[in-house]
Amino acid sequence: MSNTALIVGASGIVGSATAALLHQEGWQVAGLARHPVRQDGVAPVAGDLQDPASLARALADIAPSHVFLATWQRRPTEAEMIRINRAMIENLLEALRPKGSVRHVALVTGLKHYLGPFEAYGKGRLPQTPFREDQGRLDIENFYYAQEDAVFAAAARDGFTWSVHRPHTIIGKAVGNAMNMGTTLACYATLCRELGRPFVFPGSAVQWNGLTDMTDARLLARQLLWASTEPKAANEAFNVVNGDVFRWSWMWGRIADWFGIEAVPFDGTHRPLEPRMAQDGPAWAEIAARHGLAEPNLEKLASPWHTDADLGRPIEVVTDMSKSRRLGFTAYQPTDDAFFDLFGRLRADRLIP
């Protein structure tokens, strides 16, 4: 039976890595977006997830066997996030319903399932770490839960299987992505080197000293493929991280070495990136002009608010991978190599000097 994929969010960090892997594996791949970008091996589909009529037209000739949901929209309040992001999934799956072609839907969420939404991130009573999939939902509204419920309801109605994937902070390449720590740190390190600034860790003492983990987008793509085709993985939620743990007190120096700068010893002071990079747009544009970079707009590359949220957490966050390991998913990716691979791709694509 042939496999055809519809990726929602195909140009993002997760979607682009998934599209590349599926294309490599011989799948037919379509990417849905309001304004699709050109990608090798991806058929562009222009449609608006908030407009059912637009989706009906866009998907009239599309009959995917597998759907990969790797997009969301940010709004000022969690209530609005819930409304918008649940409706987008409901609209999409309703538009696909008449053909009856969908066999599996994979939803990408994240560790806010355990940590809480942006409005209450890392606050209140949280599950014990390492986070495990059998830990129940927090007693608080969360757009991740609304997304899951939309998939669960459609699966029960239409008879397809599902999987939910909960990565930690994702390392991967995408321009214009709302949550991109790897590229944000690459831009920050570049600004420090080019402007002679100290490369100061922007996070909390807990993050500097405590254990943590991260998720390479390519490894996440491999888990998405595995869970979508492995019968034992059907109708399950999975954490997904690289498989190693580290302390930022070690990683910070590794990143500094890659960029040829010196890591400033952490003195216990929390110095968030967002206010310190707020006025760096003109400096980045000048660096881009001087080095012939492809993107002079710093806001399209860096998301310091998100990096601050992760590096400023007052709790240690590590993730258990036992569930998928027991079912046969054994992929592993050293996190320092994930950063270095990303930095190399950013430089090769003239996004950093």
mmCIF file of C-alpha atoms in Angstrom:
data_model
loop_
_atom_site.group_PDB
_atom_site.id
_atom_site.type_symbol
_atom_site.label_atom_id
_atom_site.label_comp_id
_atom_site.label_asym_id
_atom_site.label_seq_id
_atom_site.Cartn_x
_atom_site.Cartn_y
_atom_site.Cartn_z
ATOM 1 C CA MET A 1 0.000 0.000 0.000
ATOM 2 C CA SER A 2 1.521 3.327 -1.060
ATOM 3 C CA ASN A 3 2.207 6.064 1.468
ATOM 4 C CA THR A 4 1.339 9.668 0.698
ATOM 5 C CA ALA A 5 1.947 12.400 3.265
ATOM 6 C CA LEU A 6 0.309 15.737 3.878
ATOM 7 C CA ILE A 7 2.551 17.863 6.103
ATOM 8 C CA VAL A 8 0.964 20.882 7.734
ATOM 9 C CA GLY A 9 3.837 23.217 8.519
ATOM 10 C CA ALA A 10 6.185 21.754 5.908
ATOM 11 C CA SER A 11 8.478 24.798 5.847
ATOM 12 C CA GLY A 12 9.036 24.880 9.638
ATOM 13 C CA ILE A 13 11.766 23.216 11.670
ATOM 14 C CA VAL A 14 9.851 19.969 12.174
ATOM 15 C CA GLY A 15 7.954 19.936 8.893
ATOM 16 C CA SER A 16 10.975 20.528 6.677
ATOM 17 C CA ALA A 17 12.981 17.779 8.401
ATOM 18 C CA THR A 18 10.029 15.406 8.090
ATOM 19 C CA ALA A 19 9.484 16.279 4.438
ATOM 20 C CA ALA A 20 13.143 15.643 3.631
ATOM 21 C CA LEU A 21 13.101 12.246 5.355
ATOM 22 C CA LEU A 22 9.829 11.083 3.782
ATOM 23 C CA HIS A 23 10.975 12.177 0.327
ATOM 24 C CA GLN A 24 14.232 10.275 0.875
ATOM 25 C CA GLU A 25 12.189 7.204 1.849
ATOM 26 C CA GLY A 26 10.175 7.354 -1.388
ATOM 27 C CA TRP A 27 6.953 8.874 -0.094
ATOM 28 C CA GLN A 28 4.818 11.282 -2.078
ATOM 29 C CA VAL A 29 4.779 14.468 -0.014
ATOM 30 C CA ALA A 30 2.498 17.512 -0.108
ATOM 31 C CA GLY A 31 2.953 20.567 2.082
ATOM 32 C CA LEU A 32 -0.003 22.702 3.122
ATOM 33 C CA ALA A 33 0.420 26.399 3.929
ATOM 34 C CA ARG A 34 -1.289 29.697 3.238
ATOM 35 C CA HIS A 35 1.776 30.679 1.226
ATOM 36 C CA PRO A 36 3.793 27.530 0.424
ATOM 37 C CA VAL A 37 7.521 27.846 -0.164
ATOM 38 C CA ARG A 38 9.482 25.814 -2.676
ATOM 39 C CA GLN A 39 10.937 22.623 -1.201
ATOM 40 C CA ASP A 40 12.604 19.694 -2.930
ATOM 41 C CA GLY A 41 10.258 16.725 -3.156
ATOM 42 C CA VAL A 42 7.253 18.598 -1.718
ATOM 43 C CA ALA A 43 4.151 19.429 -3.758
ATOM 44 C CA PRO A 44 2.882 22.834 -2.587
ATOM 45 C CA VAL A 45 -0.748 23.097 -1.454
ATOM 46 C CA ALA A 46 -2.090 26.590 -0.737
ATOM 47 C CA GLY A 47 -4.867 26.676 1.846
ATOM 48 C CA ASP A 48 -5.901 28.472 5.019
ATOM 49 C CA LEU A 49 -6.478 26.280 8.073
ATOM 50 C CA GLN A 50 -8.894 28.862 9.481
ATOM 51 C CA ASP A 51 -11.045 28.889 6.331
ATOM 52 C CA PRO A 52 -12.985 25.648 5.695
ATOM 53 C CA ALA A 53 -13.928 26.735 2.152
ATOM 54 C CA SER A 54 -10.273 27.407 1.344
ATOM 55 C CA LEU A 55 -9.302 23.973 2.662
ATOM 56 C CA ALA A 56 -12.029 22.238 0.652
ATOM 57 C CA ARG A 57 -10.671 23.801 -2.536
ATOM 58 C CA ALA A 58 -7.015 23.190 -1.664
ATOM 59 C CA LEU A 59 -7.527 19.533 -0.756
ATOM 60 C CA ALA A 60 -10.009 18.618 -3.480
ATOM 61 C CA ASP A 61 -7.404 16.534 -5.304
ATOM 62 C CA ILE A 62 -5.380 15.437 -2.261
ATOM 63 C CA ALA A 63 -5.944 12.014 -0.664
ATOM 64 C CA PRO A 64 -3.162 11.474 1.885
ATOM 65 C CA SER A 65 -2.658 8.254 3.761
ATOM 66 C CA HIS A 66 -0.743 10.034 6.539
ATOM 67 C CA VAL A 67 -1.119 13.523 7.982
ATOM 68 C CA PHE A 68 1.649 15.245 9.963
ATOM 69 C CA LEU A 69 0.545 18.228 12.048
ATOM 70 C CA ALA A 70 3.574 20.392 12.795
ATOM 71 C CA THR A 71 2.172 23.891 13.014
ATOM 72 C CA TRP A 72 0.398 26.186 15.452
ATOM 73 C CA GLN A 73 -0.474 29.839 15.778
ATOM 74 C CA ARG A 74 0.420 32.080 18.692
ATOM 75 C CA ARG A 75 -2.174 34.406 20.239
ATOM 76 C CA PRO A 76 -2.061 36.815 23.211
ATOM 77 C CA THR A 77 -4.076 34.574 25.573
ATOM 78 C CA GLU A 78 -4.290 30.835 26.138
ATOM 79 C CA ALA A 79 -8.056 30.926 25.577
ATOM 80 C CA GLU A 80 -7.492 32.346 22.103
ATOM 81 C CA MET A 81 -4.650 29.876 21.476
ATOM 82 C CA ILE A 82 -7.033 27.034 22.320
ATOM 83 C CA ARG A 83 -9.783 28.340 20.056
ATOM 84 C CA ILE A 84 -7.558 28.959 17.033
ATOM 85 C CA ASN A 85 -5.352 25.874 17.210
ATOM 86 C CA ARG A 86 -8.184 23.426 17.878
ATOM 87 C CA ALA A 87 -10.236 24.895 15.028
ATOM 88 C CA MET A 88 -7.347 24.565 12.585
ATOM 89 C CA ILE A 89 -7.070 20.831 13.231
ATOM 90 C CA GLU A 90 -10.827 20.316 13.160
ATOM 91 C CA ASN A 91 -11.126 22.199 9.869
ATOM 92 C CA LEU A 92 -8.309 20.215 8.259
ATOM 93 C CA LEU A 93 -9.551 16.775 9.275
ATOM 94 C CA GLU A 94 -13.115 17.650 8.298
ATOM 95 C CA ALA A 95 -11.889 18.714 4.843
ATOM 96 C CA LEU A 96 -10.031 15.407 4.419
ATOM 97 C CA ARG A 97 -12.954 13.319 5.684
ATOM 98 C CA PRO A 98 -14.938 12.818 2.421
ATOM 99 C CA LYS A 99 -12.160 10.847 0.698
ATOM 100 C CA GLY A 100 -11.659 8.469 3.624
ATOM 101 C CA SER A 101 -7.985 8.081 2.712
ATOM 102 C CA VAL A 102 -6.335 8.973 6.021
ATOM 103 C CA ARG A 103 -4.843 6.018 7.884
ATOM 104 C CA HIS A 104 -2.749 7.861 10.482
ATOM 105 C CA VAL A 105 -2.459 11.370 11.941
ATOM 106 C CA ALA A 106 0.716 12.405 13.805
ATOM 107 C CA LEU A 107 0.530 15.501 16.016
ATOM 108 C CA VAL A 108 3.638 17.342 17.243
ATOM 109 C CA THR A 109 3.205 19.203 20.541
ATOM 110 C CA GLY A 110 5.930 19.473 23.186
ATOM 111 C CA LEU A 111 6.895 19.602 26.838
ATOM 112 C CA LYS A 112 4.399 22.355 27.613
ATOM 113 C CA HIS A 113 2.161 19.310 27.999
ATOM 114 C CA TYR A 114 3.973 18.848 31.351
ATOM 115 C CA LEU A 115 5.214 22.394 32.029
ATOM 116 C CA GLY A 116 2.004 24.284 31.285
ATOM 117 C CA PRO A 117 1.122 26.900 28.644
ATOM 118 C CA PHE A 118 2.915 30.203 28.077
ATOM 119 C CA GLU A 119 0.689 31.995 30.602
ATOM 120 C CA ALA A 120 1.707 29.610 33.411
ATOM 121 C CA TYR A 121 4.956 28.176 32.054
ATOM 122 C CA GLY A 122 6.925 26.227 34.658
ATOM 123 C CA LYS A 123 4.757 27.509 37.512
ATOM 124 C CA GLY A 124 2.503 25.878 40.070
ATOM 125 C CA ARG A 125 2.539 22.161 40.808
ATOM 126 C CA LEU A 126 4.345 20.271 38.056
ATOM 127 C CA PRO A 127 4.915 16.548 37.455
ATOM 128 C CA GLN A 128 8.106 14.996 38.757
ATOM 129 C CA THR A 129 11.024 14.847 36.312
ATOM 130 C CA PRO A 130 11.990 13.071 34.194
ATOM 131 C CA PHE A 131 8.700 13.632 32.429
ATOM 132 C CA ARG A 132 6.920 10.422 31.418
ATOM 133 C CA GLU A 133 3.999 9.999 29.064
ATOM 134 C CA ASP A 134 1.767 8.381 31.688
ATOM 135 C CA GLN A 135 1.795 11.528 33.810
ATOM 136 C CA GLY A 136 -1.664 13.078 33.554
ATOM 137 C CA ARG A 137 -2.575 16.484 32.186
ATOM 138 C CA LEU A 138 -2.112 19.533 34.377
ATOM 139 C CA ASP A 139 -5.281 20.982 35.869
ATOM 140 C CA ILE A 140 -5.079 24.038 33.632
ATOM 141 C CA GLU A 141 -6.249 24.976 30.142
ATOM 142 C CA ASN A 142 -3.600 24.229 27.498
ATOM 143 C CA PHE A 143 -3.823 24.473 23.722
ATOM 144 C CA TYR A 144 -1.819 21.253 23.393
ATOM 145 C CA TYR A 145 -4.639 19.406 25.133
ATOM 146 C CA ALA A 146 -7.175 21.001 22.782
ATOM 147 C CA GLN A 147 -5.126 19.904 19.765
ATOM 148 C CA GLU A 148 -4.951 16.353 21.098
ATOM 149 C CA ASP A 149 -8.692 16.262 21.761
ATOM 150 C CA ALA A 150 -9.433 17.410 18.206
ATOM 151 C CA VAL A 151 -7.298 14.566 16.795
ATOM 152 C CA PHE A 152 -8.771 11.994 19.192
ATOM 153 C CA ALA A 153 -12.348 12.958 18.286
ATOM 154 C CA ALA A 154 -11.695 12.774 14.549
ATOM 155 C CA ALA A 155 -9.893 9.423 14.913
ATOM 156 C CA ALA A 156 -12.837 7.933 16.813
ATOM 157 C CA ARG A 157 -15.217 9.270 14.171
ATOM 158 C CA ASP A 158 -13.245 8.386 11.037
ATOM 159 C CA GLY A 159 -11.293 5.294 12.070
ATOM 160 C CA PHE A 160 -7.664 6.350 11.581
ATOM 161 C CA THR A 161 -4.863 5.780 14.101
ATOM 162 C CA TRP A 162 -2.916 8.599 15.738
ATOM 163 C CA SER A 163 0.319 9.411 17.521
ATOM 164 C CA VAL A 164 1.337 12.411 19.626
ATOM 165 C CA HIS A 165 4.971 13.509 19.791
ATOM 166 C CA ARG A 166 6.355 15.645 22.622
ATOM 167 C CA PRO A 167 9.824 17.012 21.843
ATOM 168 C CA HIS A 168 11.876 19.172 24.155
ATOM 169 C CA THR A 169 13.507 22.301 22.671
ATOM 170 C CA ILE A 170 14.040 21.540 18.974
ATOM 171 C CA ILE A 171 17.322 22.069 17.116
ATOM 172 C CA GLY A 172 16.803 22.553 13.393
ATOM 173 C CA LYS A 173 16.951 24.937 10.462
ATOM 174 C CA ALA A 174 14.026 27.130 9.416
ATOM 175 C CA VAL A 175 13.797 30.833 8.596
ATOM 176 C CA GLY A 176 10.905 32.724 10.149
ATOM 177 C CA ASN A 177 10.201 30.078 12.800
ATOM 178 C CA ALA A 178 8.672 31.320 16.047
ATOM 179 C CA MET A 179 10.687 29.023 18.331
ATOM 180 C CA ASN A 180 14.271 28.478 17.224
ATOM 181 C CA MET A 181 16.912 28.292 19.950
ATOM 182 C CA GLY A 182 19.709 26.972 17.734
ATOM 183 C CA THR A 183 19.545 29.803 15.207
ATOM 184 C CA THR A 184 18.936 32.350 17.976
ATOM 185 C CA LEU A 185 22.119 31.280 19.759
ATOM 186 C CA ALA A 186 24.007 31.317 16.442
ATOM 187 C CA CYS A 187 22.906 34.920 15.839
ATOM 188 C CA TYR A 188 23.745 35.887 19.429
ATOM 189 C CA ALA A 189 27.210 34.332 19.197
ATOM 190 C CA THR A 190 27.793 36.049 15.856
ATOM 191 C CA LEU A 191 26.788 39.448 17.296
ATOM 192 C CA CYS A 192 29.127 38.896 20.253
ATOM 193 C CA ARG A 193 32.026 38.016 17.960
ATOM 194 C CA GLU A 194 31.445 40.780 15.396
ATOM 195 C CA LEU A 195 30.729 43.526 17.952
ATOM 196 C CA GLY A 196 33.233 42.464 20.612
ATOM 197 C CA ARG A 197 30.589 41.712 23.217
ATOM 198 C CA PRO A 198 30.993 39.129 25.997
ATOM 199 C CA PHE A 199 29.313 35.791 25.283
ATOM 200 C CA VAL A 200 27.247 35.699 28.482
ATOM 201 C CA PHE A 201 24.884 32.850 29.334
ATOM 202 C CA PRO A 202 21.379 34.364 29.297
ATOM 203 C CA GLY A 203 19.616 31.830 31.519
ATOM 204 C CA SER A 204 19.055 30.881 35.140
ATOM 205 C CA ALA A 205 21.406 29.227 37.608
ATOM 206 C CA VAL A 206 19.169 26.139 37.597
ATOM 207 C CA GLN A 207 19.577 25.735 33.843
ATOM 208 C CA TRP A 208 23.325 26.431 34.014
ATOM 209 C CA ASN A 209 23.944 23.804 36.676
ATOM 210 C CA GLY A 210 21.114 21.310 36.140
ATOM 211 C CA LEU A 211 20.692 18.476 33.673
ATOM 212 C CA THR A 212 18.628 18.985 30.529
ATOM 213 C CA ASP A 213 18.052 17.491 27.078
ATOM 214 C CA MET A 214 16.990 18.643 23.605
ATOM 215 C CA THR A 215 15.525 17.263 20.364
ATOM 216 C CA ASP A 216 17.138 17.313 16.927
ATOM 217 C CA ALA A 217 14.437 17.910 14.285
ATOM 218 C CA ARG A 218 15.886 15.101 12.183
ATOM 219 C CA LEU A 219 15.515 12.628 15.043
ATOM 220 C CA LEU A 220 11.951 13.821 15.622
ATOM 221 C CA ALA A 221 11.246 13.213 11.922
ATOM 222 C CA ARG A 222 12.516 9.653 12.309
ATOM 223 C CA GLN A 223 10.180 9.084 15.251
ATOM 224 C CA LEU A 224 7.261 10.518 13.282
ATOM 225 C CA LEU A 225 7.978 8.093 10.446
ATOM 226 C CA TRP A 226 8.399 5.169 12.851
ATOM 227 C CA ALA A 227 5.214 5.824 14.818
ATOM 228 C CA SER A 228 3.206 6.340 11.628
ATOM 229 C CA THR A 229 4.164 2.935 10.217
ATOM 230 C CA GLU A 230 4.735 0.747 13.303
ATOM 231 C CA PRO A 231 1.492 -0.956 14.425
ATOM 232 C CA LYS A 232 2.717 -1.191 18.035
ATOM 233 C CA ALA A 233 3.030 2.605 18.153
ATOM 234 C CA ALA A 234 -0.568 3.300 17.086
ATOM 235 C CA ASN A 235 -2.705 5.473 19.352
ATOM 236 C CA GLU A 236 0.127 6.385 21.699
ATOM 237 C CA ALA A 237 1.852 9.559 22.894
ATOM 238 C CA PHE A 238 5.656 9.652 22.859
ATOM 239 C CA ASN A 239 8.317 11.860 24.331
ATOM 240 C CA VAL A 240 11.172 12.439 21.918
ATOM 241 C CA VAL A 241 14.635 13.710 22.809
ATOM 242 C CA ASN A 242 18.118 13.030 21.490
ATOM 243 C CA GLY A 243 18.995 10.462 24.128
ATOM 244 C CA ASP A 244 21.811 12.308 25.894
ATOM 245 C CA VAL A 245 21.708 14.732 28.819
ATOM 246 C CA PHE A 246 24.000 17.689 29.439
ATOM 247 C CA ARG A 247 24.517 20.783 31.554
ATOM 248 C CA TRP A 248 24.645 24.235 29.974
ATOM 249 C CA SER A 249 27.808 24.839 32.007
ATOM 250 C CA TRP A 250 29.409 22.352 29.578
ATOM 251 C CA MET A 251 27.472 23.129 26.390
ATOM 252 C CA TRP A 252 28.032 26.901 26.545
ATOM 253 C CA GLY A 253 31.764 26.507 26.136
ATOM 254 C CA ARG A 254 31.272 24.051 23.264
ATOM 255 C CA ILE A 255 29.142 26.594 21.395
ATOM 256 C CA ALA A 256 31.626 29.372 22.103
ATOM 257 C CA ASP A 257 34.488 27.273 20.720
ATOM 258 C CA TRP A 258 32.596 26.657 17.473
ATOM 259 C CA PHE A 259 32.257 30.393 16.900
ATOM 260 C CA GLY A 260 35.832 31.136 17.942
ATOM 261 C CA ILE A 261 34.894 33.212 20.976
ATOM 262 C CA GLU A 262 35.376 32.915 24.716
ATOM 263 C CA ALA A 263 32.538 31.846 26.995
ATOM 264 C CA VAL A 264 32.180 34.208 29.936
ATOM 265 C CA PRO A 265 32.008 32.336 33.267
ATOM 266 C CA PHE A 266 28.460 32.404 34.656
ATOM 267 C CA ASP A 267 28.220 34.532 37.815
ATOM 268 C CA GLY A 268 24.686 33.527 38.805
ATOM 269 C CA THR A 269 23.005 36.608 37.304
ATOM 270 C CA HIS A 270 20.031 36.023 35.009
ATOM 271 C CA ARG A 271 20.499 38.150 31.868
ATOM 272 C CA PRO A 272 17.684 37.383 29.360
ATOM 273 C CA LEU A 273 18.406 37.708 25.656
ATOM 274 C CA GLU A 274 15.249 39.516 24.532
ATOM 275 C CA PRO A 275 16.035 42.941 26.033
ATOM 276 C CA ARG A 276 19.720 42.659 25.081
ATOM 277 C CA MET A 277 18.941 41.810 21.432
ATOM 278 C CA ALA A 278 15.984 44.170 21.088
ATOM 279 C CA GLN A 279 18.068 46.902 19.392
ATOM 280 C CA ASP A 280 20.357 44.599 17.365
ATOM 281 C CA GLY A 281 18.404 44.712 14.090
ATOM 282 C CA PRO A 282 20.560 47.465 12.496
ATOM 283 C CA ALA A 283 23.779 45.800 13.682
ATOM 284 C CA TRP A 284 22.686 42.497 12.144
ATOM 285 C CA ALA A 285 21.762 44.223 8.867
ATOM 286 C CA GLU A 286 25.255 45.735 8.747
ATOM 287 C CA ILE A 287 26.870 42.344 9.473
ATOM 288 C CA ALA A 288 24.711 40.772 6.764
ATOM 289 C CA ALA A 289 25.744 43.421 4.224
ATOM 290 C CA ARG A 290 29.414 43.098 5.124
ATOM 291 C CA HIS A 291 29.440 39.296 4.815
ATOM 292 C CA GLY A 292 26.906 38.927 1.994
ATOM 293 C CA LEU A 293 24.376 37.049 4.104
ATOM 294 C CA ALA A 294 21.067 35.880 2.674
ATOM 295 C CA GLU A 295 18.840 37.273 5.458
ATOM 296 C CA PRO A 296 19.439 40.792 6.815
ATOM 297 C CA ASN A 297 16.331 40.776 9.026
ATOM 298 C CA LEU A 298 17.290 39.511 12.483
ATOM 299 C CA GLU A 299 13.639 39.007 13.454
ATOM 300 C CA LYS A 300 13.272 36.323 10.775
ATOM 301 C CA LEU A 301 16.148 34.341 12.265
ATOM 302 C CA ALA A 302 16.142 34.828 16.033
ATOM 303 C CA SER A 303 13.397 34.222 18.617
ATOM 304 C CA PRO A 304 15.027 35.401 21.869
ATOM 305 C CA TRP A 305 11.732 35.369 23.786
ATOM 306 C CA HIS A 306 11.494 31.598 23.324
ATOM 307 C CA THR A 307 15.147 30.978 24.158
ATOM 308 C CA ASP A 308 14.645 33.033 27.321
ATOM 309 C CA ALA A 309 11.623 30.919 28.272
ATOM 310 C CA ASP A 310 13.645 27.708 28.037
ATOM 311 C CA LEU A 311 16.945 28.921 29.496
ATOM 312 C CA GLY A 312 15.258 30.896 32.266
ATOM 313 C CA ARG A 313 13.239 28.042 33.759
ATOM 314 C CA PRO A 314 13.570 27.688 37.532
ATOM 315 C CA ILE A 315 13.330 23.887 37.424
ATOM 316 C CA GLU A 316 15.442 21.084 35.985
ATOM 317 C CA VAL A 317 13.793 19.532 32.937
ATOM 318 C CA VAL A 318 14.715 16.091 31.601
ATOM 319 C CA THR A 319 12.614 13.694 29.582
ATOM 320 C CA ASP A 320 12.162 9.938 29.768
ATOM 321 C CA MET A 321 12.331 8.008 26.472
ATOM 322 C CA SER A 322 11.649 4.513 27.809
ATOM 323 C CA LYS A 323 8.223 4.137 26.214
ATOM 324 C CA SER A 324 9.326 4.367 22.585
ATOM 325 C CA ARG A 325 12.605 2.562 23.332
ATOM 326 C CA ARG A 326 10.645 -0.446 24.580
ATOM 327 C CA LEU A 327 8.611 -0.455 21.360
ATOM 328 C CA GLY A 328 11.687 -0.386 19.133
ATOM 329 C CA PHE A 329 12.590 3.254 18.455
ATOM 330 C CA THR A 330 16.286 3.461 19.352
ATOM 331 C CA ALA A 331 17.568 6.459 17.356
ATOM 332 C CA TYR A 332 20.151 8.641 19.130
ATOM 333 C CA GLN A 333 21.727 12.030 18.399
ATOM 334 C CA PRO A 334 24.447 13.765 20.476
ATOM 335 C CA THR A 335 23.147 17.267 21.186
ATOM 336 C CA ASP A 336 26.454 19.098 20.711
ATOM 337 C CA ASP A 337 26.737 17.539 17.251
ATOM 338 C CA ALA A 338 23.150 18.634 16.542
ATOM 339 C CA PHE A 339 24.127 22.235 17.311
ATOM 340 C CA PHE A 340 27.318 21.987 15.247
ATOM 341 C CA ASP A 341 25.474 20.451 12.276
ATOM 342 C CA LEU A 342 22.933 23.273 12.408
ATOM 343 C CA PHE A 343 25.589 25.970 12.625
ATOM 344 C CA GLY A 344 27.357 24.428 9.637
ATOM 345 C CA ARG A 345 24.153 24.431 7.590
ATOM 346 C CA LEU A 346 23.406 28.032 8.563
ATOM 347 C CA ARG A 347 26.887 29.041 7.397
ATOM 348 C CA ALA A 348 26.639 27.029 4.186
ATOM 349 C CA ASP A 349 23.345 28.743 3.391
ATOM 350 C CA ARG A 350 24.847 32.180 4.138
ATOM 351 C CA LEU A 351 22.588 32.821 7.113
ATOM 352 C CA ILE A 352 25.516 33.383 9.489
ATOM 353 C CA PRO A 353 29.098 34.386 8.603
#
